[in-house]
Structures are given as structure tokens and as C-alpha cells.
XYZ file of C-alpha atoms in Angstrom:
706
model
C -76.852 1.387 5.595
C -78.452 0.515 2.229
C -77.033 -2.107 -0.084
C -75.790 0.453 -2.672
C -73.723 2.267 -0.042
C -72.259 -1.054 1.076
C -71.343 -1.936 -2.524
C -69.779 1.504 -3.035
C -67.591 1.136 0.066
C -66.598 -2.371 -0.967
C -65.572 -1.093 -4.393
C -63.568 1.763 -2.858
C -61.799 -0.679 -0.506
C -60.797 -2.911 -3.404
C -59.526 0.068 -5.423
C -57.535 1.357 -2.448
C -56.047 -2.096 -1.853
C -54.992 -2.357 -5.503
C -53.536 1.161 -5.336
C -51.569 0.244 -2.202
C -50.137 -2.829 -3.907
C -49.186 -0.724 -6.951
C -47.544 1.893 -4.689
C -45.555 -0.793 -2.886
C -44.485 -2.289 -6.197
C -43.495 1.097 -7.616
C -41.682 1.998 -4.412
C -39.857 -1.306 -4.569
C -38.819 -0.566 -8.146
C -37.700 2.912 -7.171
C -35.624 1.612 -4.284
C -34.181 -1.137 -6.414
C -33.117 1.328 -9.098
C -31.549 3.813 -6.734
C -29.790 1.691 -4.141
C -26.790 -0.387 -5.149
C -26.640 -4.012 -4.149
C -23.641 -4.328 -1.794
C -21.651 -7.439 -0.902
C -18.416 -8.055 1.008
C -16.063 -10.734 -0.225
C -12.569 -11.677 0.871
C -9.510 -13.291 -0.657
C -6.754 -14.975 1.354
C -3.383 -13.318 0.727
C -1.132 -15.946 2.369
C -0.599 -19.701 2.284
C -1.274 -22.239 5.047
C -3.584 -20.155 7.229
C -5.593 -21.835 10.001
C -9.398 -21.580 9.803
C -10.611 -21.298 13.394
C -13.826 -22.035 15.314
C -13.605 -18.763 17.273
C -11.259 -15.738 17.326
C -7.763 -17.211 17.901
C -9.479 -20.481 18.821
C -8.818 -24.083 17.820
C -8.716 -24.865 14.079
C -11.731 -26.292 12.282
C -11.007 -29.808 11.035
C -11.709 -31.748 7.858
C -11.366 -35.559 8.018
C -9.572 -35.245 11.345
C -6.945 -32.733 10.212
C -6.867 -28.984 10.784
C -7.982 -26.985 7.750
C -5.066 -25.000 6.322
C -6.342 -22.463 3.805
C -4.298 -21.641 0.712
C -3.538 -18.283 -0.842
C -6.384 -17.162 -3.124
C -9.145 -18.875 -1.086
C -12.408 -16.962 -1.638
C -14.826 -16.289 1.205
C -17.781 -14.152 2.282
C -16.930 -11.797 5.150
C -19.808 -11.968 7.618
C -18.447 -9.648 10.300
C -15.483 -7.308 10.832
C -16.530 -6.118 14.294
C -13.475 -7.924 15.689
C -10.705 -6.033 13.896
C -8.186 -8.857 14.406
C -10.333 -11.894 13.550
C -12.948 -11.693 10.784
C -15.947 -14.015 10.796
C -16.241 -15.594 7.361
C -18.119 -18.206 5.389
C -16.324 -20.314 2.791
C -16.324 -23.559 0.859
C -13.559 -26.100 1.532
C -13.471 -29.496 -0.208
C -17.010 -28.815 -1.512
C -18.335 -28.291 2.033
C -19.536 -24.976 3.472
C -18.039 -23.736 6.769
C -18.363 -20.670 8.988
C -15.448 -19.635 11.183
C -12.722 -17.060 11.800
C -9.576 -16.005 9.909
C -6.851 -13.564 10.990
C -7.797 -10.251 9.366
C -4.259 -9.391 8.181
C -4.459 -12.389 5.835
C -7.688 -11.248 4.130
C -8.033 -8.762 1.307
C -11.583 -7.463 1.625
C -13.500 -6.330 -1.457
C -16.767 -4.476 -1.065
C -18.550 -4.520 -4.388
C -21.406 -2.244 -5.396
C -23.239 -2.997 -8.605
C -24.353 -0.008 -10.699
C -26.107 0.341 -14.020
C -23.873 1.877 -16.676
C -23.227 2.124 -20.414
C -20.329 2.541 -22.799
C -19.749 6.140 -23.875
C -21.705 6.927 -27.048
C -18.574 7.908 -28.981
C -16.529 4.870 -27.902
C -16.688 2.093 -30.477
C -14.742 -1.140 -30.932
C -13.777 -1.392 -27.285
C -12.277 -4.705 -26.201
C -14.111 -6.623 -23.441
C -11.389 -8.347 -21.441
C -11.094 -11.429 -19.203
C -8.886 -9.639 -16.651
C -7.709 -6.030 -16.154
C -5.815 -5.228 -19.374
C -5.910 -8.948 -20.193
C -6.840 -10.845 -23.334
C -10.272 -10.110 -24.853
C -13.240 -12.394 -24.262
C -14.359 -14.137 -27.433
C -17.627 -14.875 -29.204
C -17.580 -17.554 -31.924
C -13.775 -17.420 -31.910
C -13.463 -13.626 -32.403
C -12.677 -10.987 -29.747
C -15.731 -9.165 -28.437
C -15.586 -5.469 -29.418
C -18.246 -3.363 -27.716
C -19.967 -0.451 -29.408
C -20.940 2.922 -27.925
C -24.083 2.810 -25.782
C -23.610 -0.844 -24.733
C -25.462 -1.273 -21.420
C -23.823 -3.100 -18.523
C -23.760 -3.533 -14.744
C -20.594 -2.379 -12.961
C -19.741 -4.992 -10.325
C -16.537 -3.465 -8.961
C -14.606 -0.194 -9.224
C -11.813 -1.191 -6.811
C -9.422 -1.132 -9.771
C -9.735 2.506 -10.809
C -8.440 1.821 -14.320
C -10.382 -1.334 -15.206
C -13.975 -1.816 -14.009
C -15.389 -5.288 -13.558
C -18.720 -5.447 -15.377
C -21.525 -7.802 -16.349
C -23.305 -7.428 -19.695
C -25.258 -9.176 -22.415
C -23.645 -9.630 -25.838
C -25.398 -11.519 -28.666
C -28.015 -12.708 -26.133
C -25.338 -14.274 -23.907
C -24.308 -13.101 -20.420
C -20.622 -12.315 -19.766
C -18.535 -10.973 -16.891
C -15.239 -9.204 -17.618
C -13.363 -5.911 -17.592
C -13.691 -2.629 -19.518
C -11.428 0.417 -19.405
C -13.042 2.726 -16.832
C -12.774 5.936 -18.872
C -15.037 4.433 -21.525
C -17.854 3.812 -19.016
C -20.599 6.202 -17.919
C -22.387 5.313 -14.678
C -26.142 5.816 -15.059
C -27.502 8.267 -12.497
C -30.320 10.743 -11.857
C -31.355 13.146 -14.623
C -29.717 16.152 -12.900
C -26.364 14.413 -12.551
C -26.564 13.047 -16.077
C -27.211 16.506 -17.417
C -24.213 17.958 -15.601
C -21.986 15.125 -16.827
C -23.179 15.609 -20.393
C -22.459 19.306 -20.195
C -18.951 18.732 -18.865
C -18.235 16.144 -21.534
C -19.524 18.415 -24.271
C -17.474 21.385 -23.121
C -14.176 19.568 -22.536
C -13.120 18.988 -26.164
C -13.998 22.596 -26.980
C -11.766 23.829 -24.157
C -8.995 21.448 -25.255
C -9.292 22.620 -28.869
C -8.793 26.232 -27.806
C -5.699 25.493 -25.707
C -2.070 25.150 -26.789
C -1.113 22.235 -29.007
C 1.237 20.598 -26.530
C -0.483 18.179 -24.172
C -0.171 14.978 -22.165
C -2.087 11.805 -21.366
C -4.041 12.216 -18.114
C -4.667 8.524 -17.309
C -2.748 5.255 -17.254
C -2.995 2.418 -19.793
C -4.432 4.472 -22.658
C -4.634 2.945 -26.148
C -2.942 4.828 -28.989
C -5.005 4.129 -32.128
C -4.327 4.097 -35.875
C -7.594 5.920 -36.649
C -10.347 7.531 -34.589
C -11.785 4.684 -32.440
C -9.744 2.263 -34.558
C -7.359 -0.570 -33.766
C -4.370 0.161 -31.469
C -0.909 0.917 -32.859
C 1.540 -1.824 -31.885
C 5.175 -1.903 -30.780
C 7.079 -5.207 -31.005
C 3.797 -6.994 -31.630
C 1.942 -5.598 -28.592
C -0.570 -2.764 -28.431
C 0.947 0.502 -27.212
C -0.478 1.445 -23.812
C 0.392 5.030 -22.860
C 0.967 6.000 -19.251
C -0.120 9.108 -17.402
C 2.228 12.029 -18.159
C 3.080 10.904 -21.716
C 3.962 14.081 -23.653
C 2.366 14.634 -27.071
C 1.592 17.254 -29.704
C -2.061 17.706 -30.697
C -2.220 18.303 -34.480
C -5.963 18.063 -35.195
C -9.027 18.603 -32.979
C -11.689 18.654 -35.718
C -13.022 15.340 -34.384
C -14.177 16.415 -30.924
C -14.008 12.859 -29.573
C -10.662 11.743 -31.005
C -7.634 14.028 -31.293
C -4.891 13.378 -33.804
C -1.505 13.562 -32.090
C 2.228 13.060 -32.573
C 4.335 11.495 -29.838
C 7.532 9.580 -29.106
C 7.275 6.066 -27.645
C 10.372 3.959 -26.890
C 12.536 6.396 -28.892
C 10.311 6.110 -31.994
C 7.960 8.782 -33.373
C 4.320 7.935 -34.080
C 1.169 9.652 -35.356
C -2.228 8.402 -34.221
C -5.433 9.108 -32.316
C -6.317 9.330 -28.604
C -9.701 9.896 -26.995
C -9.979 13.632 -26.302
C -11.219 13.000 -22.758
C -7.864 11.354 -21.974
C -5.788 14.365 -23.059
C -4.991 17.468 -21.024
C -3.468 20.420 -22.807
C -0.249 21.922 -21.447
C 2.830 20.457 -19.782
C 2.561 17.625 -17.289
C 3.739 18.341 -13.743
C 4.406 15.746 -11.082
C 1.874 15.974 -8.230
C 3.057 17.481 -4.960
C 4.204 15.193 -2.163
C 5.613 11.717 -2.490
C 2.992 10.349 -4.852
C 4.365 9.702 -8.346
C 2.746 8.937 -11.657
C 3.220 5.556 -13.190
C 5.395 7.107 -15.878
C 7.745 8.551 -13.247
C 7.601 5.315 -11.297
C 8.712 3.351 -14.352
C 11.674 5.679 -14.695
C 12.601 5.059 -11.058
C 12.468 1.295 -11.531
C 14.645 1.457 -14.636
C 17.111 3.917 -13.085
C 17.693 1.485 -10.215
C 18.117 -1.498 -12.545
C 15.436 -3.600 -10.922
C 15.094 -6.971 -12.732
C 12.031 -7.342 -14.936
C 10.602 -10.043 -12.663
C 10.787 -7.551 -9.759
C 9.136 -4.783 -11.781
C 5.989 -6.819 -12.427
C 5.428 -7.241 -8.694
C 6.465 -3.717 -7.729
C 4.004 -2.221 -10.217
C 1.141 -3.959 -8.425
C 2.341 -2.693 -5.051
C 2.733 0.813 -6.456
C -0.846 0.747 -7.742
C -2.063 -0.098 -4.218
C 0.333 2.193 -2.330
C 1.663 4.930 -4.644
C 3.624 6.655 -1.868
C 5.779 3.641 -1.046
C 9.439 4.029 -1.997
C 11.367 1.071 -3.408
C 15.174 1.078 -3.253
C 17.265 -1.541 -5.042
C 20.137 -2.909 -2.951
C 22.581 -4.348 -5.478
C 24.516 -6.899 -3.455
C 26.785 -7.896 -6.381
C 26.362 -11.462 -5.162
C 25.601 -14.323 -7.528
C 22.281 -16.014 -6.779
C 23.755 -19.526 -6.892
C 26.512 -18.505 -4.470
C 23.954 -17.050 -2.070
C 21.898 -20.252 -2.202
C 25.013 -22.395 -1.665
C 25.953 -20.416 1.438
C 22.481 -20.185 2.941
C 21.068 -23.713 2.585
C 21.727 -26.074 5.463
C 24.748 -28.367 5.368
C 26.244 -30.652 7.982
C 27.906 -28.477 10.605
C 26.102 -25.289 9.489
C 22.385 -25.329 10.165
C 21.205 -21.711 9.932
C 17.615 -22.232 8.803
C 15.028 -23.979 10.912
C 11.333 -24.731 10.499
C 8.793 -25.517 13.189
C 7.241 -28.992 12.917
C 4.956 -30.687 15.418
C 2.958 -33.899 15.567
C -0.076 -31.722 14.799
C 1.610 -30.156 11.744
C 4.571 -32.407 10.839
C 5.448 -30.378 7.696
C 7.438 -33.241 6.169
C 7.682 -31.329 2.900
C 9.550 -28.491 4.612
C 12.105 -30.616 6.488
C 15.538 -31.334 5.115
C 16.032 -34.909 3.948
C 19.820 -34.527 3.922
C 20.689 -32.614 7.082
C 19.606 -33.893 10.483
C 17.661 -36.780 8.988
C 18.382 -40.501 9.454
C 16.612 -42.386 6.693
C 17.546 -45.731 8.303
C 15.371 -44.973 11.322
C 13.109 -42.352 9.729
C 14.032 -39.898 12.460
C 14.904 -36.200 12.485
C 17.347 -34.366 14.744
C 15.953 -31.235 16.361
C 18.164 -28.170 16.605
C 16.294 -25.824 18.940
C 14.030 -27.496 21.438
C 12.054 -30.506 20.279
C 10.068 -28.928 17.419
C 12.636 -27.034 15.322
C 14.236 -28.930 12.455
C 16.586 -28.173 9.553
C 14.612 -26.584 6.705
C 14.733 -28.163 3.235
C 16.750 -26.555 0.445
C 13.557 -25.720 -1.464
C 12.027 -23.970 1.553
C 15.210 -21.945 2.152
C 15.345 -20.912 -1.515
C 11.691 -19.853 -1.379
C 12.267 -17.513 1.567
C 15.636 -16.401 0.215
C 14.044 -15.190 -3.043
C 13.112 -11.479 -2.603
C 10.179 -11.955 -4.979
C 8.474 -14.100 -2.359
C 7.946 -11.016 -0.204
C 6.856 -8.777 -3.073
C 3.806 -10.943 -3.729
C 1.725 -9.128 -1.079
C 1.722 -5.790 0.710
C 1.915 -7.469 4.123
C 4.997 -9.622 3.477
C 6.675 -6.636 1.762
C 7.469 -5.294 5.220
C 10.329 -7.783 5.377
C 12.169 -5.056 3.401
C 11.051 -2.057 5.458
C 13.976 0.011 6.700
C 14.092 -0.488 10.447
C 15.519 2.808 11.609
C 13.497 4.957 14.033
C 10.330 6.533 12.631
C 8.571 9.097 14.833
C 5.295 8.621 12.955
C 4.964 5.090 14.325
C 2.489 5.329 17.181
C 1.781 3.708 20.508
C -1.557 2.453 19.140
C 0.345 0.769 16.304
C 2.627 -0.907 18.841
C -0.434 -2.112 20.770
C -1.820 -3.559 17.537
C 1.324 -5.675 17.193
C 1.175 -6.768 20.853
C -2.483 -7.798 20.473
C -3.061 -11.364 21.654
C -0.032 -11.356 23.950
C 0.431 -10.779 27.684
C 1.862 -7.314 26.849
C -1.238 -5.927 25.107
C -2.600 -2.889 26.987
C -0.741 -4.134 30.052
C 2.184 -3.236 32.270
C 4.689 -5.375 34.200
C 3.914 -6.255 37.810
C 5.040 -3.439 40.067
C 5.215 -0.874 37.258
C 2.720 1.715 36.056
C 4.365 2.045 32.614
C 2.835 -0.055 29.863
C 4.912 -2.340 27.673
C 4.025 -0.230 24.623
C 5.358 2.935 26.317
C 8.577 1.111 27.160
C 8.906 0.096 23.505
C 8.432 3.686 22.297
C 11.167 4.798 24.736
C 13.418 1.957 23.562
C 12.935 3.062 19.956
C 13.870 6.656 20.715
C 17.013 5.645 22.602
C 18.198 2.985 20.155
C 17.232 4.548 16.825
C 15.266 1.405 15.944
C 11.712 1.303 14.576
C 9.212 0.793 17.452
C 7.114 -1.500 15.248
C 10.184 -3.634 14.647
C 10.964 -3.803 18.366
C 7.382 -4.838 19.175
C 7.208 -7.500 16.457
C 10.662 -8.853 17.374
C 9.730 -9.198 21.048
C 6.438 -10.893 20.219
C 8.165 -13.195 17.731
C 10.772 -14.211 20.303
C 8.814 -14.588 23.545
C 5.372 -15.466 22.182
C 1.999 -14.597 23.635
C 2.313 -16.014 27.157
C 4.555 -14.831 29.964
C 7.360 -17.233 30.896
C 10.205 -17.422 33.405
C 12.247 -15.471 30.866
C 9.903 -12.481 31.066
C 8.403 -12.634 34.583
C 11.619 -12.415 36.624
C 10.881 -15.682 38.433
C 13.407 -18.061 36.882
C 14.793 -20.363 39.587
C 18.396 -20.032 38.382
C 18.308 -16.314 37.533
C 15.586 -14.690 39.660
C 14.915 -11.020 38.957
C 16.453 -11.192 35.438
C 14.510 -10.547 32.204
C 15.246 -11.214 28.506
C 12.528 -10.018 26.114
C 14.550 -10.784 22.963
C 15.975 -14.257 23.678
C 19.422 -12.826 22.997
C 21.944 -15.541 23.902
C 19.116 -18.056 24.251
C 20.635 -20.928 22.306
C 18.749 -24.182 22.711
C 19.528 -27.858 22.702
C 17.251 -30.866 22.431
C 17.183 -31.111 26.218
C 15.848 -27.574 26.356
C 17.658 -24.780 28.200
C 17.206 -21.713 25.983
C 15.532 -19.513 28.593
C 18.245 -20.220 31.147
C 21.015 -19.496 28.660
C 19.322 -16.266 27.605
C 18.952 -15.122 31.219
C 22.602 -15.950 31.873
C 23.539 -13.558 29.049
C 21.111 -10.893 30.343
C 22.595 -11.083 33.845
C 26.241 -10.758 32.796
C 28.285 -7.820 31.567
C 27.520 -4.096 31.621
C 26.845 -3.326 27.946
C 23.345 -2.649 26.587
C 21.919 -1.718 29.982
C 22.858 -5.056 31.533
C 22.164 -6.675 33.884
C 18.516 -6.624 32.855
C 16.907 -6.490 36.270
C 13.625 -4.943 35.084
C 11.439 -5.400 31.988
C 12.212 -1.793 30.984
C 15.978 -2.361 31.118
C 15.598 -5.501 29.010
C 13.307 -3.893 26.417
C 15.483 -0.786 26.060
C 18.804 -2.623 26.250
C 17.719 -5.265 23.748
C 16.704 -2.559 21.280
C 20.134 -0.961 21.681
C 21.745 -4.363 21.028
C 19.737 -4.875 17.815
C 20.468 -1.359 16.634
C 24.201 -1.544 17.252
C 24.740 -5.162 16.250
C 22.508 -5.360 13.184
C 20.671 -2.290 11.915
C 23.659 0.041 12.093
C 25.829 -2.558 10.338
C 23.659 -2.581 7.220
C 21.321 -5.395 8.293
C 18.514 -2.867 8.540
C 15.607 -5.011 7.323
C 13.966 -8.175 8.615
C 15.200 -9.924 5.475
C 18.869 -9.002 5.914
C 18.780 -9.877 9.603
C 17.728 -13.370 8.559
C 19.870 -13.605 5.407
C 23.008 -11.514 5.815
C 23.848 -10.376 2.294
C 24.741 -6.778 3.209
C 27.132 -6.838 6.199
C 30.172 -7.928 4.201
C 32.522 -8.347 7.184
C 30.532 -11.415 8.200
C 28.693 -12.417 5.033
C 26.142 -15.246 5.399
C 26.809 -15.362 9.146
C 25.845 -12.894 11.891
C 22.173 -13.740 11.324
C 19.737 -12.901 14.097
C 17.136 -15.611 13.727
C 17.087 -19.282 12.898
C 13.415 -19.491 11.902
C 13.445 -19.367 8.094
C 9.882 -18.012 8.104
C 10.544 -15.249 10.646
C 10.864 -12.355 8.139
C 7.399 -13.147 6.810
C 5.647 -13.604 10.137
C 7.236 -10.477 11.621
C 6.415 -8.510 8.461
C 2.734 -9.403 8.844
C 2.730 -7.995 12.386
C 4.300 -4.728 11.243
C 1.871 -4.448 8.322
C -1.022 -4.957 10.730
C 0.309 -2.155 12.942
C 0.515 0.269 10.022
C -2.955 -0.757 8.894
C -4.484 -0.364 12.348
C -2.945 3.074 12.805
C -4.051 4.265 9.349
C -0.467 4.805 8.183
C -0.254 2.275 5.352
C -0.226 4.928 2.652
C 2.571 7.076 4.049
C 5.994 7.229 2.359
C 7.527 3.989 3.655
C 10.939 2.991 2.302
C 11.675 -0.621 1.350
C 15.253 -1.772 0.663
C 15.102 -4.779 -1.689
C 18.171 -6.979 -2.373
C 19.040 -7.746 -5.990
C 21.302 -10.649 -6.979
C 23.150 -11.419 -10.171
C 21.968 -14.215 -12.484
C 18.660 -14.788 -10.724
C 16.156 -17.266 -12.203
C 13.585 -15.523 -14.399
C 10.718 -16.853 -12.279
C 10.277 -16.799 -8.515
C 10.933 -19.824 -6.340
C 7.847 -21.856 -5.428
C 6.760 -22.810 -1.934
C 7.119 -26.586 -1.448
C 4.070 -28.448 -0.195
C 4.036 -28.451 3.606
C 2.435 -31.802 4.270
C 2.731 -34.177 1.340
C 3.153 -36.941 3.917
C 6.120 -38.864 5.246
C 8.700 -39.178 2.451
C 10.680 -42.204 3.603
C 10.496 -45.006 0.994
C 13.325 -47.255 2.155
C 12.963 -50.935 2.979
C 13.922 -52.030 6.462
C 14.083 -55.728 5.586
C 14.260 -57.685 2.339
C 14.688 -61.446 2.055
C 14.011 -64.480 -0.105
C 12.818 -67.508 1.899
C 15.991 -69.044 3.290
C 18.173 -67.850 0.433
C 21.177 -65.550 0.475
C 20.982 -62.131 -1.168
C 24.026 -60.760 -2.939
C 25.076 -58.259 -1.787
C 23.826 -58.721 1.743
C 20.800 -56.500 2.295
C 21.312 -53.325 4.283
C 19.342 -50.102 4.633
C 21.215 -48.031 2.096
C 21.017 -46.905 -1.514
C 21.537 -50.390 -2.994
C 18.388 -51.472 -4.803
C 19.481 -54.477 -6.914
C 20.181 -57.939 -5.502
C 20.873 -61.411 -6.887
C 19.919 -64.897 -5.619
C 21.070 -68.238 -7.065
C 18.931 -71.358 -6.511
C 19.045 -74.924 -7.748
C 16.916 -76.063 -10.687
C 14.836 -78.144 -8.266
C 13.549 -74.992 -6.585
C 10.285 -74.076 -8.342
C 9.126 -71.223 -6.124
C 10.330 -68.811 -3.465
C 8.747 -66.345 -1.034
C 9.878 -62.722 -1.020
C 9.439 -60.830 2.241
C 9.958 -57.120 2.858
C 9.020 -54.434 5.374
C 9.407 -50.638 5.205
C 11.425 -48.386 7.492
C 8.468 -46.049 7.919
C 5.208 -47.310 9.301
C 3.482 -44.914 6.862
C 4.903 -46.661 3.787
C 3.419 -49.564 1.866
C 5.194 -52.420 0.066
C 4.086 -54.290 -3.054
C 5.635 -57.130 -5.039
C 6.184 -59.535 -2.154
C 4.744 -63.027 -1.640
C 5.248 -66.464 -3.207
C 6.763 -66.360 -6.689
C 6.876 -69.181 -9.260
C 10.270 -69.596 -10.898
C 10.992 -70.352 -14.522
C 14.287 -71.733 -15.747
C 17.319 -69.457 -15.634
C 16.749 -65.719 -14.995
C 13.755 -64.457 -13.015
C 13.310 -60.739 -12.261
C 11.048 -59.433 -9.506
C 10.295 -55.842 -8.556
C 9.493 -54.835 -4.993
C 8.161 -51.296 -4.642
C 8.173 -49.267 -1.426
C 5.763 -46.323 -1.646
C 5.981 -43.542 0.927
C 3.025 -41.701 2.408
C 3.933 -38.847 0.045
C 3.541 -41.261 -2.923
C 7.282 -41.293 -3.694
C 8.412 -44.777 -4.731
C 11.672 -46.694 -4.447
C 11.965 -49.860 -6.541
C 14.105 -52.818 -5.460
C 15.030 -55.484 -8.002
C 15.743 -59.117 -7.143
C 17.178 -61.336 -9.892
C 16.800 -65.037 -9.124
C 18.866 -67.389 -11.267
C 17.408 -70.905 -11.291
C 19.545 -73.872 -12.337
């Protein structure tokens, strides 16, 4: 090989290498421009959710205490292969953790970013902070985007308002733009087809009849073509899908001049032609309704305004759901008065353990002895009287309307043949009944529950969630037929299982299950118990008007026994059972069917929903156990009570005294004690007892010298 040939080959190799690099770079650009960047994020939909090391495992801890996640917590979903427990990564107290969260508590958002631009004929479009929210500002003025503005679409999960990222005046912003004003950039063939359709549409509309309707929700009605919105009572008019109108001028192909009636007033203005369909609006077939029709339904049923705000959000997610107002004709304050715990009537309990003491949820007036800082239990050793604030929170129907999962507290509990065995198994997941059958039987628990539903007329999902709520995940002597006192007897509902501090609920429940002949008793097999218990619930509650989880807990519908005849003591039971039912619907793919929810309405309700009290603010006792002044007599004599002011008289020769005090609770701290120098005549000293929850109680000692 001569040297020239060698040089030629070397040159060719270099050229080919450069070409390969260029090809890789170009290919990378091509892939980057044609494949969206996907990410999966999650948002917690409930409060006080454990963050676990493994699926259903022990909680992850922070500073020695279990992490309890709050509603709204953001996270990255790493894996959904376990349908019940999602693996996630999140930041808590500025630290990053990886663990598991129950999937029913996570709203998953899969975002796909796409290049897009504002329609060429859309000018002066507001760029908003939130869907239909206030506009973002630049130098104090609202940002108004012009046609052709480029942007990146981050999320299209809200079909009406897209989340986008864009550059305005050389600054980067993230916000929301009305989806109909956005064109997603695509390949040349698709773009051409879209352009053709857009060009033809106004022409078709112009040739049609003059009557028409709005074909999308939340459409601005403008004073001029692409101008500022027309207002009503100070707010921009937002037209809903189905709004009837009369098209008077189509000479501007992008903006039609129309006449319409809004809130009984007639207006003339302009609407984007792409948002108008000529002809008469017809409701879609099936149960799905337009937002305009939905608004009429809400108004016709006299739902309060504070309900409507929440129901609109649920309707947007599940348009086939049916909401029925149950007007109880009861005054809210009367309902609260009759449902909160009082001495001699403790109907609402909350579970508190040494691991999760939940001091903020316990009543400080019923079952509590502030002199000893001790609580009386009412059902076993871990169930205590719930505080008034906690009862009011769960009594307020708006609490359950805040999420689709808790909404199932209002689901009508009559039999529904569309509820499946697989849905029942989803509810039983994590318990001894999941995909299992009782010893000696070949029939699974889920099959028994389906049979019980058919015979009792009760929802199978309700039966499954009620059993799991009552007996828990592990088999006990109440469900295995091996109780020493009542062998061969089963009670899967804890009916008659009243409890005392000494603990005998299971025995009492089995006594009830073994006696009498009604409801399939005696319950000598799991099947007889499951079927008979369903018949009991149907006859005793659902068929008496207590046909939702909510009304079984708070009886505001069965007027013969108002505020009594309540199935469960656990004040949180409607929520926890609702989550199980929601999970069953979700797992069986039936969440979007026409499910009916019966929602109680009270008279004179507060305009805003009740707030959940903090669960663990710390021990709240701030009483002093002892209070004394070195060898002197307090007047009145100190006692652990509400008296906080005391007097001491000393001779003029006494120049100092020592004040001693100790708290009732070992968690509290005391300040203001020690040796005090006395001046002549009146001396005032303050002793402050601060509880673990930071609540203070101030004691005053007045020492008169001389």
C-alpha cells in the first residue's frame, strides 16, 4: 500500500466518522421533536395517610414518629405494578424518601409535553394562573397573548384548560390557556388536514341556518371580535355548552356576531366561530349531560351554592354520576346539637393509640378527666369520645364531596347487578377473605357476598366493605367458629357486639348470632352469617331510609328514631368504607357508570365547610397539679379546678418567697416559679402552664406584704 492510498483511506474514515456523528445528532433531534417527554406525578387526595416502607408495611418515620402525609402532597409515581400500593418518591420536611402509598389515595397525572401555538386568529387571550383563574401579570398588567404565540403544552388532563409553558417578554411562565385557542404542532400532513378543516368550518357555518348553540364549556362572550369579554354583575360572562343563540353576521369568518339571552337579559356580542354549531342543541344519548343541563339539575334540586362548587368538579370528572338532594328540613345547629357527644350519649368514637394518640380529635369534655389527664375508653381500650370539631367535620356533607372516593359515603346502597365479584374481591384485598373460602367450604367469601346481596337487596360492595370494616383483615374467634364460649357460631358484622373497657365485644356479638331465629339465625356457618347479616342491614337500615353510609352513621332520614338507630360508632367509618367501595368501582372499571348519590341538605348551614382539626397537636392538658408559696397559705385553697387567681398575705418582715408548681401532665411545662423578691404592699406574679400543644393557662398569685 502506497502512502497516498493510506492518506485517502484515512481521509475517508474521518469523513465517515463525522457523517456518523451528524447522523446521530440529526436522529436525536428527530426523535426529540417527535416523541413527547412523559412523566407520572401523583397528588394525595386524603389527609393523614401513612407512608410505608413496603406494600402495607410499617410506616416510614421522621424524627421517631410515623410520617402522616397530608392532602395535596405531591410525589413522583415510580411504579404502579402493584395495583393496591404504588411505589412513590416524595419530599417530606425537605428530605427525599422512597416508599409506598395506598393507591386509592393517589390521583395520578401522566403529563406529555407537546409543542403548540395560539391560533393565528386568536388575539388578546388571557394567560391564567389556574384553570379559568385570574390572569398572570407582567409589570402589573394582565398578560394577553396574541395569535401565533408559541408554547409547550404540559398537560391536557383538563380538557377545557391546558397547562402550558411559554416565553413572554423574554421571561418564562407556566399557566393555563383555553384549549380551543391552542393548536398542537404536528407533522405537515396532519397540519394540512387541520388547516383545511378550520378553513372550511366557518364557510359551512355561514351557509347554515341562523340559529345555533355554543359547542364547548366556559366560552367568552366578547364585545367586539377578539375583544374584551362582556360582563354580568362585574364578572366576565362564560357561556356553557348548549347555550342557544342567533347568528346575525358571519362576514368575519373567525368571529360571528350573535344575539343571546343570559340570566334573563338579552345581549349582542361576538363568539369565536369554531365554538359555534349551527342548529338546535340536543342532549347526548345516555346518562351523560352537558354542563348547562347539569346546572339546571342542581338549581332544580335547590342544592346550596357551597355544594354546587364541589359537585361541578365531580361532574367534570364523572359526568354520568347522578346527584340527588335529600332535603332533611333539619336545622344545621339542631343536627350538630344532637350528634355531638354529651355525658350519657356518646355516639361518635375515634380510634387513638399510643402510636397515634390523636389528642386533637379526642373530646376534652366527655370522657376526659383533666385532674388526672386521663380519658375513658368506650369500646375496647383504644376508642374514645370524638371532639365536637371532629364530629362536625364528618357531619358536614361537604367533607365527602371534596373527593370522588369519599363521595361514596352518599352512594345509594340498594342492590346493583352491575357490581361484580372482581369488585368485591378488590374490597376484600388485604384481608383473610381475599380470594379465599372458609375452612370446609368450596364457596369463596366473595361468592357468598354476591348471594347475600341478591337475597337482601343490598349492594354487594357495601356488604363487602361493611364486613371488612367490622372484622378487619385477620380472622378472629368471631369469624373462625372457634370461640370458647360460642363454638361453631359466626358474626361477620359485629351485630350486637357492644364492648366495654374490659373487652367482650366478640363474645357479645356471638351471643346475639346464636340466639333467635330471625335473619337466618343461629349463624352456624360463615354463609349463614354473611347472608343473614346482609338481610339485617337491609331490613333495619337501608329499607328504613338509611340507605347510605352517611345516614347509617348520622341518622337524619329515619324520622321515627332521629339521631339514634345509628349503625356505627366510628365517626370516620363513612369515609373509610367509602374509599373501599370507590376502589372496587375503580378496579372493576365501573367508575363512570350512572351511580346515584343521595346527599343530605340542612337548613341554615355555614357558608363554608367545616375544617378537619389537627390530629396530633400534642397533649392539651395545661392544668397545674400543685401550686404553693413557701410555707404560706393560699386563698382560696389550691385545688385542680378552674380557679386561676390566688392571694397570700405576709408580714412586712418577709422580703422574699419561693413559688412552687407542677403540672398535671408530664408533657406540660411551667414557668414563673422560683424565689421572688417582694416589694411593699401588692406583688403580682404570673405562673404559666404550657401544654404540649402550646395552649397556655395562666395562674395569678397576689402577695400582699405588710
